[in-house]
JSON list of C-alpha atoms in Angstrom, two decimals:
[
{"chain": "Y", "resi": 27, "resn": "UNK", "atom": "CA", "xyz": [37.97, 94.45, -129.84]},
{"chain": "Y", "resi": 28, "resn": "UNK", "atom": "CA", "xyz": [35.68, 97.44, -130.51]},
{"chain": "Y", "resi": 29, "resn": "UNK", "atom": "CA", "xyz": [36.99, 97.70, -134.09]},
{"chain": "Y", "resi": 30, "resn": "UNK", "atom": "CA", "xyz": [36.28, 94.00, -134.80]},
{"chain": "Y", "resi": 31, "resn": "UNK", "atom": "CA", "xyz": [32.75, 94.37, -133.41]},
{"chain": "Y", "resi": 32, "resn": "UNK", "atom": "CA", "xyz": [32.14, 97.44, -135.58]},
{"chain": "Y", "resi": 33, "resn": "UNK", "atom": "CA", "xyz": [33.40, 95.62, -138.71]},
{"chain": "Y", "resi": 34, "resn": "UNK", "atom": "CA", "xyz": [31.11, 92.69, -137.88]},
{"chain": "Y", "resi": 35, "resn": "UNK", "atom": "CA", "xyz": [28.08, 95.04, -137.68]},
{"chain": "Y", "resi": 36, "resn": "UNK", "atom": "CA", "xyz": [28.93, 96.59, -141.06]},
{"chain": "Y", "resi": 37, "resn": "UNK", "atom": "CA", "xyz": [29.34, 93.13, -142.60]},
{"chain": "Y", "resi": 38, "resn": "UNK", "atom": "CA", "xyz": [25.97, 92.04, -141.18]},
{"chain": "Y", "resi": 39, "resn": "UNK", "atom": "CA", "xyz": [24.29, 95.20, -142.49]},
{"chain": "Y", "resi": 40, "resn": "UNK", "atom": "CA", "xyz": [25.75, 94.66, -145.99]},
{"chain": "Y", "resi": 41, "resn": "UNK", "atom": "CA", "xyz": [24.58, 91.03, -146.01]},
{"chain": "Y", "resi": 42, "resn": "UNK", "atom": "CA", "xyz": [21.08, 92.12, -145.01]},
{"chain": "Y", "resi": 43, "resn": "UNK", "atom": "CA", "xyz": [20.95, 94.73, -147.79]},
{"chain": "Y", "resi": 44, "resn": "UNK", "atom": "CA", "xyz": [22.24, 92.18, -150.32]},
{"chain": "Y", "resi": 45, "resn": "UNK", "atom": "CA", "xyz": [19.64, 89.59, -149.29]},
{"chain": "Y", "resi": 46, "resn": "UNK", "atom": "CA", "xyz": [16.87, 92.19, -149.50]},
{"chain": "Y", "resi": 47, "resn": "UNK", "atom": "CA", "xyz": [18.00, 93.00, -153.05]},
{"chain": "Y", "resi": 48, "resn": "UNK", "atom": "CA", "xyz": [17.92, 89.32, -153.99]},
{"chain": "Y", "resi": 49, "resn": "UNK", "atom": "CA", "xyz": [14.43, 89.01, -152.57]},
{"chain": "Y", "resi": 50, "resn": "UNK", "atom": "CA", "xyz": [13.22, 91.80, -154.87]},
{"chain": "Y", "resi": 51, "resn": "UNK", "atom": "CA", "xyz": [14.75, 90.09, -157.90]},
{"chain": "Y", "resi": 52, "resn": "UNK", "atom": "CA", "xyz": [13.13, 86.78, -157.06]},
{"chain": "Y", "resi": 53, "resn": "UNK", "atom": "CA", "xyz": [9.69, 88.36, -156.61]},
{"chain": "Y", "resi": 54, "resn": "UNK", "atom": "CA", "xyz": [9.37, 89.31, -160.30]},
{"chain": "Y", "resi": 55, "resn": "UNK", "atom": "CA", "xyz": [7.04, 87.17, -162.34]},
{"chain": "Y", "resi": 56, "resn": "UNK", "atom": "CA", "xyz": [8.13, 86.13, -165.83]},
{"chain": "Y", "resi": 57, "resn": "UNK", "atom": "CA", "xyz": [7.18, 88.38, -168.70]},
{"chain": "Y", "resi": 58, "resn": "UNK", "atom": "CA", "xyz": [5.01, 86.92, -171.45]},
{"chain": "Y", "resi": 59, "resn": "UNK", "atom": "CA", "xyz": [5.80, 87.38, -175.12]},
{"chain": "Y", "resi": 60, "resn": "UNK", "atom": "CA", "xyz": [3.19, 86.83, -177.84]},
{"chain": "Y", "resi": 61, "resn": "UNK", "atom": "CA", "xyz": [4.27, 86.62, -181.47]},
{"chain": "Y", "resi": 62, "resn": "UNK", "atom": "CA", "xyz": [1.92, 88.95, -183.39]},
{"chain": "Y", "resi": 63, "resn": "UNK", "atom": "CA", "xyz": [3.37, 88.95, -186.92]},
{"chain": "Y", "resi": 64, "resn": "UNK", "atom": "CA", "xyz": [6.05, 89.74, -189.45]},
{"chain": "Y", "resi": 65, "resn": "UNK", "atom": "CA", "xyz": [6.02, 92.57, -191.95]},
{"chain": "Y", "resi": 66, "resn": "UNK", "atom": "CA", "xyz": [8.52, 93.82, -194.54]},
{"chain": "Y", "resi": 67, "resn": "UNK", "atom": "CA", "xyz": [10.75, 96.76, -193.64]},
{"chain": "Y", "resi": 68, "resn": "UNK", "atom": "CA", "xyz": [13.17, 98.84, -195.69]},
{"chain": "Y", "resi": 69, "resn": "UNK", "atom": "CA", "xyz": [15.91, 96.75, -197.30]},
{"chain": "Y", "resi": 70, "resn": "UNK", "atom": "CA", "xyz": [19.60, 97.60, -197.03]},
{"chain": "Y", "resi": 71, "resn": "UNK", "atom": "CA", "xyz": [21.93, 95.93, -199.49]},
{"chain": "Y", "resi": 72, "resn": "UNK", "atom": "CA", "xyz": [21.07, 92.40, -200.57]},
{"chain": "Y", "resi": 73, "resn": "UNK", "atom": "CA", "xyz": [19.53, 91.26, -197.30]},
{"chain": "Y", "resi": 74, "resn": "UNK", "atom": "CA", "xyz": [15.83, 91.95, -196.86]},
{"chain": "Y", "resi": 75, "resn": "UNK", "atom": "CA", "xyz": [14.75, 93.39, -193.51]},
{"chain": "Y", "resi": 76, "resn": "UNK", "atom": "CA", "xyz": [11.57, 92.75, -191.58]},
{"chain": "Y", "resi": 77, "resn": "UNK", "atom": "CA", "xyz": [9.80, 93.93, -188.48]},
{"chain": "Y", "resi": 78, "resn": "UNK", "atom": "CA", "xyz": [8.89, 91.33, -185.92]},
{"chain": "Y", "resi": 79, "resn": "UNK", "atom": "CA", "xyz": [5.80, 92.41, -183.99]},
{"chain": "Y", "resi": 80, "resn": "UNK", "atom": "CA", "xyz": [5.49, 91.22, -180.41]},
{"chain": "Y", "resi": 81, "resn": "UNK", "atom": "CA", "xyz": [3.11, 91.85, -177.53]},
{"chain": "Y", "resi": 82, "resn": "UNK", "atom": "CA", "xyz": [4.91, 91.82, -174.18]},
{"chain": "Y", "resi": 83, "resn": "UNK", "atom": "CA", "xyz": [2.89, 91.38, -170.99]},
{"chain": "Y", "resi": 84, "resn": "UNK", "atom": "CA", "xyz": [4.27, 92.66, -167.68]},
{"chain": "Y", "resi": 85, "resn": "UNK", "atom": "CA", "xyz": [2.36, 90.87, -164.89]},
{"chain": "Y", "resi": 86, "resn": "UNK", "atom": "CA", "xyz": [4.38, 92.66, -162.18]},
{"chain": "Y", "resi": 87, "resn": "UNK", "atom": "CA", "xyz": [3.36, 95.50, -159.89]},
{"chain": "Y", "resi": 88, "resn": "UNK", "atom": "CA", "xyz": [6.22, 97.69, -161.08]},
{"chain": "Y", "resi": 89, "resn": "UNK", "atom": "CA", "xyz": [7.19, 99.27, -164.38]},
{"chain": "Y", "resi": 90, "resn": "UNK", "atom": "CA", "xyz": [10.24, 97.72, -166.03]},
{"chain": "Y", "resi": 91, "resn": "UNK", "atom": "CA", "xyz": [12.70, 99.84, -167.98]},
{"chain": "Y", "resi": 92, "resn": "UNK", "atom": "CA", "xyz": [14.18, 97.68, -170.71]},
{"chain": "Y", "resi": 93, "resn": "UNK", "atom": "CA", "xyz": [17.86, 98.00, -171.59]},
{"chain": "Y", "resi": 94, "resn": "UNK", "atom": "CA", "xyz": [17.62, 95.69, -174.57]},
{"chain": "Y", "resi": 95, "resn": "UNK", "atom": "CA", "xyz": [15.95, 92.80, -176.28]},
{"chain": "Y", "resi": 96, "resn": "UNK", "atom": "CA", "xyz": [17.32, 90.05, -178.53]},
{"chain": "Y", "resi": 97, "resn": "UNK", "atom": "CA", "xyz": [15.45, 87.35, -180.39]},
{"chain": "Y", "resi": 98, "resn": "UNK", "atom": "CA", "xyz": [15.72, 84.62, -182.96]},
{"chain": "Y", "resi": 99, "resn": "UNK", "atom": "CA", "xyz": [12.85, 83.01, -184.82]},
{"chain": "Y", "resi": 100, "resn": "UNK", "atom": "CA", "xyz": [12.88, 79.55, -186.38]},
{"chain": "Y", "resi": 101, "resn": "UNK", "atom": "CA", "xyz": [10.21, 78.38, -188.84]},
{"chain": "Y", "resi": 102, "resn": "UNK", "atom": "CA", "xyz": [9.92, 74.67, -189.58]},
{"chain": "Y", "resi": 103, "resn": "UNK", "atom": "CA", "xyz": [13.06, 74.12, -187.45]},
{"chain": "Y", "resi": 104, "resn": "UNK", "atom": "CA", "xyz": [15.17, 76.53, -189.53]},
{"chain": "Y", "resi": 105, "resn": "UNK", "atom": "CA", "xyz": [16.47, 79.78, -188.07]},
{"chain": "Y", "resi": 106, "resn": "UNK", "atom": "CA", "xyz": [14.94, 82.51, -190.17]},
{"chain": "Y", "resi": 107, "resn": "UNK", "atom": "CA", "xyz": [15.06, 85.88, -188.43]},
{"chain": "Y", "resi": 108, "resn": "UNK", "atom": "CA", "xyz": [17.14, 87.44, -185.68]},
{"chain": "Y", "resi": 109, "resn": "UNK", "atom": "CA", "xyz": [17.44, 90.90, -184.25]},
{"chain": "Y", "resi": 110, "resn": "UNK", "atom": "CA", "xyz": [18.31, 93.12, -181.32]},
{"chain": "Y", "resi": 111, "resn": "UNK", "atom": "CA", "xyz": [17.12, 96.49, -180.09]},
{"chain": "Y", "resi": 112, "resn": "UNK", "atom": "CA", "xyz": [17.82, 98.89, -177.26]},
{"chain": "Y", "resi": 113, "resn": "UNK", "atom": "CA", "xyz": [14.87, 101.10, -178.21]},
{"chain": "Y", "resi": 114, "resn": "UNK", "atom": "CA", "xyz": [12.16, 99.31, -176.22]},
{"chain": "Y", "resi": 115, "resn": "UNK", "atom": "CA", "xyz": [9.53, 101.30, -174.32]},
{"chain": "Y", "resi": 116, "resn": "UNK", "atom": "CA", "xyz": [9.10, 100.91, -170.57]},
{"chain": "Y", "resi": 117, "resn": "UNK", "atom": "CA", "xyz": [6.87, 97.96, -169.80]},
{"chain": "Y", "resi": 118, "resn": "UNK", "atom": "CA", "xyz": [4.19, 99.45, -167.56]},
{"chain": "Y", "resi": 119, "resn": "UNK", "atom": "CA", "xyz": [2.92, 97.39, -164.64]},
{"chain": "Y", "resi": 120, "resn": "UNK", "atom": "CA", "xyz": [0.02, 95.04, -165.45]},
{"chain": "Y", "resi": 121, "resn": "UNK", "atom": "CA", "xyz": [-0.12, 96.00, -169.12]},
{"chain": "Y", "resi": 122, "resn": "UNK", "atom": "CA", "xyz": [0.55, 94.60, -172.57]},
{"chain": "Y", "resi": 123, "resn": "UNK", "atom": "CA", "xyz": [3.00, 96.60, -174.66]},
{"chain": "Y", "resi": 124, "resn": "UNK", "atom": "CA", "xyz": [3.27, 96.21, -178.44]},
{"chain": "Y", "resi": 125, "resn": "UNK", "atom": "CA", "xyz": [6.89, 96.13, -179.60]},
{"chain": "Y", "resi": 126, "resn": "UNK", "atom": "CA", "xyz": [8.30, 96.09, -183.15]},
{"chain": "Y", "resi": 127, "resn": "UNK", "atom": "CA", "xyz": [11.90, 95.02, -183.63]},
{"chain": "Y", "resi": 128, "resn": "UNK", "atom": "CA", "xyz": [13.92, 95.21, -186.83]},
{"chain": "Y", "resi": 129, "resn": "UNK", "atom": "CA", "xyz": [14.93, 91.75, -187.94]},
{"chain": "Y", "resi": 130, "resn": "UNK", "atom": "CA", "xyz": [17.42, 90.58, -190.50]},
{"chain": "Y", "resi": 131, "resn": "UNK", "atom": "CA", "xyz": [17.57, 87.47, -192.61]},
{"chain": "Y", "resi": 132, "resn": "UNK", "atom": "CA", "xyz": [20.39, 86.37, -194.82]},
{"chain": "Y", "resi": 133, "resn": "UNK", "atom": "CA", "xyz": [19.71, 85.55, -198.47]},
{"chain": "Y", "resi": 134, "resn": "UNK", "atom": "CA", "xyz": [20.84, 81.96, -197.83]},
{"chain": "Y", "resi": 135, "resn": "UNK", "atom": "CA", "xyz": [18.36, 81.51, -194.97]},
{"chain": "Y", "resi": 136, "resn": "UNK", "atom": "CA", "xyz": [15.60, 83.08, -197.06]},
{"chain": "Y", "resi": 137, "resn": "UNK", "atom": "CA", "xyz": [16.25, 80.75, -200.00]},
{"chain": "Y", "resi": 138, "resn": "UNK", "atom": "CA", "xyz": [16.17, 77.75, -197.64]},
{"chain": "Y", "resi": 139, "resn": "UNK", "atom": "CA", "xyz": [12.79, 78.58, -196.12]},
{"chain": "Y", "resi": 140, "resn": "UNK", "atom": "CA", "xyz": [10.83, 80.04, -199.10]},
{"chain": "Y", "resi": 141, "resn": "UNK", "atom": "CA", "xyz": [10.55, 76.68, -200.95]},
{"chain": "Y", "resi": 142, "resn": "UNK", "atom": "CA", "xyz": [9.33, 75.01, -197.76]},
{"chain": "Y", "resi": 143, "resn": "UNK", "atom": "CA", "xyz": [6.70, 77.71, -197.25]},
{"chain": "Y", "resi": 144, "resn": "UNK", "atom": "CA", "xyz": [5.60, 77.49, -200.89]},
{"chain": "Y", "resi": 145, "resn": "UNK", "atom": "CA", "xyz": [5.38, 73.67, -200.86]},
{"chain": "Y", "resi": 146, "resn": "UNK", "atom": "CA", "xyz": [3.32, 73.71, -197.68]},
{"chain": "Y", "resi": 147, "resn": "UNK", "atom": "CA", "xyz": [1.05, 76.61, -198.67]},
{"chain": "Y", "resi": 148, "resn": "UNK", "atom": "CA", "xyz": [-2.19, 76.52, -196.74]},
{"chain": "Y", "resi": 149, "resn": "UNK", "atom": "CA", "xyz": [-0.73, 74.29, -194.02]},
{"chain": "Y", "resi": 150, "resn": "UNK", "atom": "CA", "xyz": [0.32, 75.29, -190.54]},
{"chain": "Y", "resi": 151, "resn": "UNK", "atom": "CA", "xyz": [4.04, 75.94, -190.04]},
{"chain": "Y", "resi": 152, "resn": "UNK", "atom": "CA", "xyz": [5.74, 75.33, -186.69]},
{"chain": "Y", "resi": 153, "resn": "UNK", "atom": "CA", "xyz": [7.68, 78.17, -185.11]},
{"chain": "Y", "resi": 154, "resn": "UNK", "atom": "CA", "xyz": [10.07, 78.63, -182.19]},
{"chain": "Y", "resi": 155, "resn": "UNK", "atom": "CA", "xyz": [10.72, 82.12, -180.82]},
{"chain": "Y", "resi": 156, "resn": "UNK", "atom": "CA", "xyz": [13.53, 82.66, -178.31]},
{"chain": "Y", "resi": 157, "resn": "UNK", "atom": "CA", "xyz": [13.49, 86.09, -176.71]},
{"chain": "Y", "resi": 158, "resn": "UNK", "atom": "CA", "xyz": [15.87, 87.63, -174.18]},
{"chain": "Y", "resi": 159, "resn": "UNK", "atom": "CA", "xyz": [14.57, 90.75, -172.42]},
{"chain": "Y", "resi": 160, "resn": "UNK", "atom": "CA", "xyz": [17.02, 92.64, -170.21]},
{"chain": "Y", "resi": 161, "resn": "UNK", "atom": "CA", "xyz": [15.27, 94.92, -167.69]},
{"chain": "Y", "resi": 162, "resn": "UNK", "atom": "CA", "xyz": [17.40, 97.57, -166.00]},
{"chain": "Y", "resi": 163, "resn": "UNK", "atom": "CA", "xyz": [18.45, 96.44, -162.53]},
{"chain": "Y", "resi": 164, "resn": "UNK", "atom": "CA", "xyz": [17.11, 92.89, -162.83]},
{"chain": "Y", "resi": 165, "resn": "UNK", "atom": "CA", "xyz": [18.19, 89.54, -164.20]},
{"chain": "Y", "resi": 166, "resn": "UNK", "atom": "CA", "xyz": [17.35, 89.06, -167.89]},
{"chain": "Y", "resi": 167, "resn": "UNK", "atom": "CA", "xyz": [14.25, 87.07, -168.88]},
{"chain": "Y", "resi": 168, "resn": "UNK", "atom": "CA", "xyz": [14.80, 84.23, -171.35]},
{"chain": "Y", "resi": 169, "resn": "UNK", "atom": "CA", "xyz": [11.45, 83.37, -172.89]},
{"chain": "Y", "resi": 170, "resn": "UNK", "atom": "CA", "xyz": [10.79, 80.51, -175.30]},
{"chain": "Y", "resi": 171, "resn": "UNK", "atom": "CA", "xyz": [7.57, 80.22, -177.31]},
{"chain": "Y", "resi": 172, "resn": "UNK", "atom": "CA", "xyz": [6.56, 77.47, -179.69]},
{"chain": "Y", "resi": 173, "resn": "UNK", "atom": "CA", "xyz": [3.47, 77.08, -181.79]},
{"chain": "Y", "resi": 174, "resn": "UNK", "atom": "CA", "xyz": [2.07, 76.87, -185.25]},
{"chain": "Y", "resi": 175, "resn": "UNK", "atom": "CA", "xyz": [1.36, 79.60, -187.77]},
{"chain": "Y", "resi": 176, "resn": "UNK", "atom": "CA", "xyz": [-0.92, 79.63, -190.77]},
{"chain": "Y", "resi": 177, "resn": "UNK", "atom": "CA", "xyz": [-0.20, 81.20, -194.16]},
{"chain": "Y", "resi": 178, "resn": "UNK", "atom": "CA", "xyz": [-2.02, 84.46, -193.34]},
{"chain": "Y", "resi": 179, "resn": "UNK", "atom": "CA", "xyz": [0.26, 84.96, -190.36]},
{"chain": "Y", "resi": 180, "resn": "UNK", "atom": "CA", "xyz": [3.36, 84.59, -192.54]},
{"chain": "Y", "resi": 181, "resn": "UNK", "atom": "CA", "xyz": [2.07, 86.84, -195.33]},
{"chain": "Y", "resi": 182, "resn": "UNK", "atom": "CA", "xyz": [4.69, 89.53, -194.61]},
{"chain": "Y", "resi": 183, "resn": "UNK", "atom": "CA", "xyz": [7.55, 87.08, -195.02]},
{"chain": "Y", "resi": 184, "resn": "UNK", "atom": "CA", "xyz": [6.12, 85.35, -198.12]},
{"chain": "Y", "resi": 185, "resn": "UNK", "atom": "CA", "xyz": [5.25, 88.62, -199.91]},
{"chain": "Y", "resi": 186, "resn": "UNK", "atom": "CA", "xyz": [8.75, 90.06, -199.46]},
{"chain": "Y", "resi": 187, "resn": "UNK", "atom": "CA", "xyz": [10.10, 87.81, -202.18]}
]
Protein backbone atom coordinates (compact mmCIF):
# COMPACT_ATOMS: atom_id res chain seq x y z
CA UNK A 1 0.00 0.00 0.00
CA UNK A 2 2.86 2.39 0.85
CA UNK A 3 4.42 1.83 -2.59
CA UNK A 4 1.14 2.66 -4.40
CA UNK A 5 0.75 5.84 -2.33
CA UNK A 6 4.32 6.88 -3.14
CA UNK A 7 3.76 6.27 -6.89
CA UNK A 8 0.57 8.34 -6.71
CA UNK A 9 2.48 11.27 -5.14
CA UNK A 10 5.14 11.13 -7.87
CA UNK A 11 2.46 11.02 -10.56
CA UNK A 12 0.69 14.04 -9.00
CA UNK A 13 3.98 15.95 -8.80
CA UNK A 14 4.77 15.23 -12.48
CA UNK A 15 1.28 16.36 -13.53
CA UNK A 16 1.71 19.59 -11.58
CA UNK A 17 5.09 20.29 -13.20
CA UNK A 18 3.65 19.53 -16.65
CA UNK A 19 0.68 21.86 -16.11
CA UNK A 20 2.98 24.63 -14.89
CA UNK A 21 5.03 24.24 -18.08
CA UNK A 22 1.89 24.48 -20.21
CA UNK A 23 0.86 27.62 -18.36
CA UNK A 24 4.17 29.28 -19.28
CA UNK A 25 3.70 28.39 -22.94
CA UNK A 26 0.19 29.79 -23.01
CA UNK A 27 1.27 33.08 -21.41
CA UNK A 28 3.39 34.13 -24.41
CA UNK A 29 1.90 36.82 -26.58
CA UNK A 30 2.19 36.45 -30.36
CA UNK A 31 5.20 37.97 -32.03
CA UNK A 32 4.60 40.64 -34.66
CA UNK A 33 6.34 40.61 -38.03
CA UNK A 34 6.56 43.71 -40.22
CA UNK A 35 7.67 43.39 -43.83
CA UNK A 36 10.32 46.09 -44.35
CA UNK A 37 11.63 45.38 -47.86
CA UNK A 38 13.43 43.27 -50.42
CA UNK A 39 16.93 43.81 -51.72
CA UNK A 40 19.16 41.89 -54.14
CA UNK A 41 21.79 39.54 -52.71
CA UNK A 42 24.61 37.59 -54.33
CA UNK A 43 23.40 35.23 -57.04
CA UNK A 44 24.37 31.57 -57.20
CA UNK A 45 23.82 29.77 -60.47
CA UNK A 46 20.81 30.82 -62.52
CA UNK A 47 18.52 31.66 -59.63
CA UNK A 48 18.74 35.19 -58.29
CA UNK A 49 18.88 35.58 -54.51
CA UNK A 50 17.39 38.31 -52.36
CA UNK A 51 17.31 39.42 -48.77
CA UNK A 52 13.94 39.78 -47.15
CA UNK A 53 14.06 42.42 -44.43
CA UNK A 54 11.71 42.00 -41.49
CA UNK A 55 11.15 43.76 -38.18
CA UNK A 56 10.12 41.31 -35.45
CA UNK A 57 8.48 42.65 -32.29
CA UNK A 58 8.65 40.63 -29.07
CA UNK A 59 5.89 41.94 -26.76
CA UNK A 60 6.79 39.42 -24.03
CA UNK A 61 8.61 39.97 -20.76
CA UNK A 62 11.27 37.41 -21.63
CA UNK A 63 13.95 37.14 -24.28
CA UNK A 64 13.28 34.47 -26.91
CA UNK A 65 16.12 32.47 -28.43
CA UNK A 66 15.12 31.56 -31.97
CA UNK A 67 16.00 28.14 -33.36
CA UNK A 68 14.83 28.96 -36.85
CA UNK A 69 12.57 30.93 -39.12
CA UNK A 70 10.86 30.03 -42.39
CA UNK A 71 8.81 32.23 -44.69
CA UNK A 72 7.14 32.47 -48.05
CA UNK A 73 6.05 35.64 -49.77
CA UNK A 74 3.34 35.92 -52.42
CA UNK A 75 2.87 39.02 -54.58
CA UNK A 76 -0.37 39.43 -56.50
CA UNK A 77 -1.38 35.93 -55.32
CA UNK A 78 1.74 34.29 -56.78
CA UNK A 79 4.39 32.74 -54.57
CA UNK A 80 7.55 34.68 -55.26
CA UNK A 81 10.14 34.22 -52.51
CA UNK A 82 10.82 31.63 -49.84
CA UNK A 83 13.60 31.07 -47.37
CA UNK A 84 14.75 29.64 -44.07
CA UNK A 85 17.41 30.57 -41.55
CA UNK A 86 18.76 29.32 -38.25
CA UNK A 87 20.93 32.41 -37.80
CA UNK A 88 18.37 34.66 -36.09
CA UNK A 89 19.40 36.86 -33.16
CA UNK A 90 17.73 36.53 -29.76
CA UNK A 91 14.54 38.54 -29.66
CA UNK A 92 14.97 40.72 -26.59
CA UNK A 93 11.95 41.37 -24.38
CA UNK A 94 9.81 44.35 -25.40
CA UNK A 95 11.95 45.24 -28.41
CA UNK A 96 11.85 45.27 -32.19
CA UNK A 97 14.62 43.31 -33.87
CA UNK A 98 15.56 43.80 -37.54
CA UNK A 99 16.15 40.49 -39.30
CA UNK A 100 17.41 39.82 -42.84
CA UNK A 101 16.84 36.39 -44.34
CA UNK A 102 18.25 35.06 -47.59
CA UNK A 103 15.47 34.27 -50.00
CA UNK A 104 15.42 32.35 -53.22
CA UNK A 105 13.23 32.62 -56.27
CA UNK A 106 13.15 30.29 -59.21
CA UNK A 107 13.57 31.69 -62.72
CA UNK A 108 10.08 30.44 -63.59
CA UNK A 109 8.50 32.29 -60.65
CA UNK A 110 10.47 35.42 -61.52
CA UNK A 111 9.33 35.37 -65.15
CA UNK A 112 5.72 34.95 -64.00
CA UNK A 113 5.72 37.96 -61.68
CA UNK A 114 7.96 40.49 -63.54
CA UNK A 115 5.42 41.12 -66.36
CA UNK A 116 2.68 41.66 -63.78
CA UNK A 117 4.84 44.15 -61.88
CA UNK A 118 5.79 45.96 -65.10
CA UNK A 119 2.17 46.16 -66.35
CA UNK A 120 0.99 47.53 -63.03
CA UNK A 121 3.88 49.96 -62.51
CA UNK A 122 2.89 52.74 -60.16
CA UNK A 123 -0.01 50.75 -58.70
CA UNK A 124 -0.18 49.04 -55.36
CA UNK A 125 0.54 45.29 -55.37
CA UNK A 126 -1.04 42.95 -52.82
CA UNK A 127 1.23 40.74 -50.75
CA UNK A 128 0.85 37.81 -48.36
CA UNK A 129 3.70 36.91 -46.01
CA UNK A 130 3.57 33.66 -44.04
CA UNK A 131 6.24 33.40 -41.37
CA UNK A 132 7.00 30.56 -38.96
CA UNK A 133 9.24 31.50 -36.02
CA UNK A 134 10.44 28.66 -33.79
CA UNK A 135 11.59 29.87 -30.36
CA UNK A 136 13.66 27.46 -28.28
CA UNK A 137 11.51 25.72 -25.68
CA UNK A 138 8.18 27.08 -26.93
CA UNK A 139 5.59 26.29 -29.56
CA UNK A 140 6.32 27.85 -32.96
CA UNK A 141 4.56 31.07 -33.98
CA UNK A 142 2.77 31.03 -37.34
CA UNK A 143 2.24 34.61 -38.42
CA UNK A 144 0.32 35.73 -41.51
CA UNK A 145 0.50 39.28 -42.85
CA UNK A 146 -1.35 40.75 -45.80
CA UNK A 147 -1.23 44.19 -47.28
CA UNK A 148 -0.36 46.26 -50.28
CA UNK A 149 3.01 47.48 -51.51
CA UNK A 150 3.88 50.31 -53.83
CA UNK A 151 6.56 50.30 -56.53
CA UNK A 152 9.20 51.94 -54.30
CA UNK A 153 8.83 49.10 -51.83
CA UNK A 154 9.45 46.50 -54.54
CA UNK A 155 12.41 48.34 -56.09
CA UNK A 156 14.88 45.64 -54.98
CA UNK A 157 12.93 42.91 -56.74
CA UNK A 158 12.26 44.92 -59.92
CA UNK A 159 15.87 46.16 -60.27
CA UNK A 160 17.32 42.64 -60.01
CA UNK A 161 16.24 41.86 -63.54
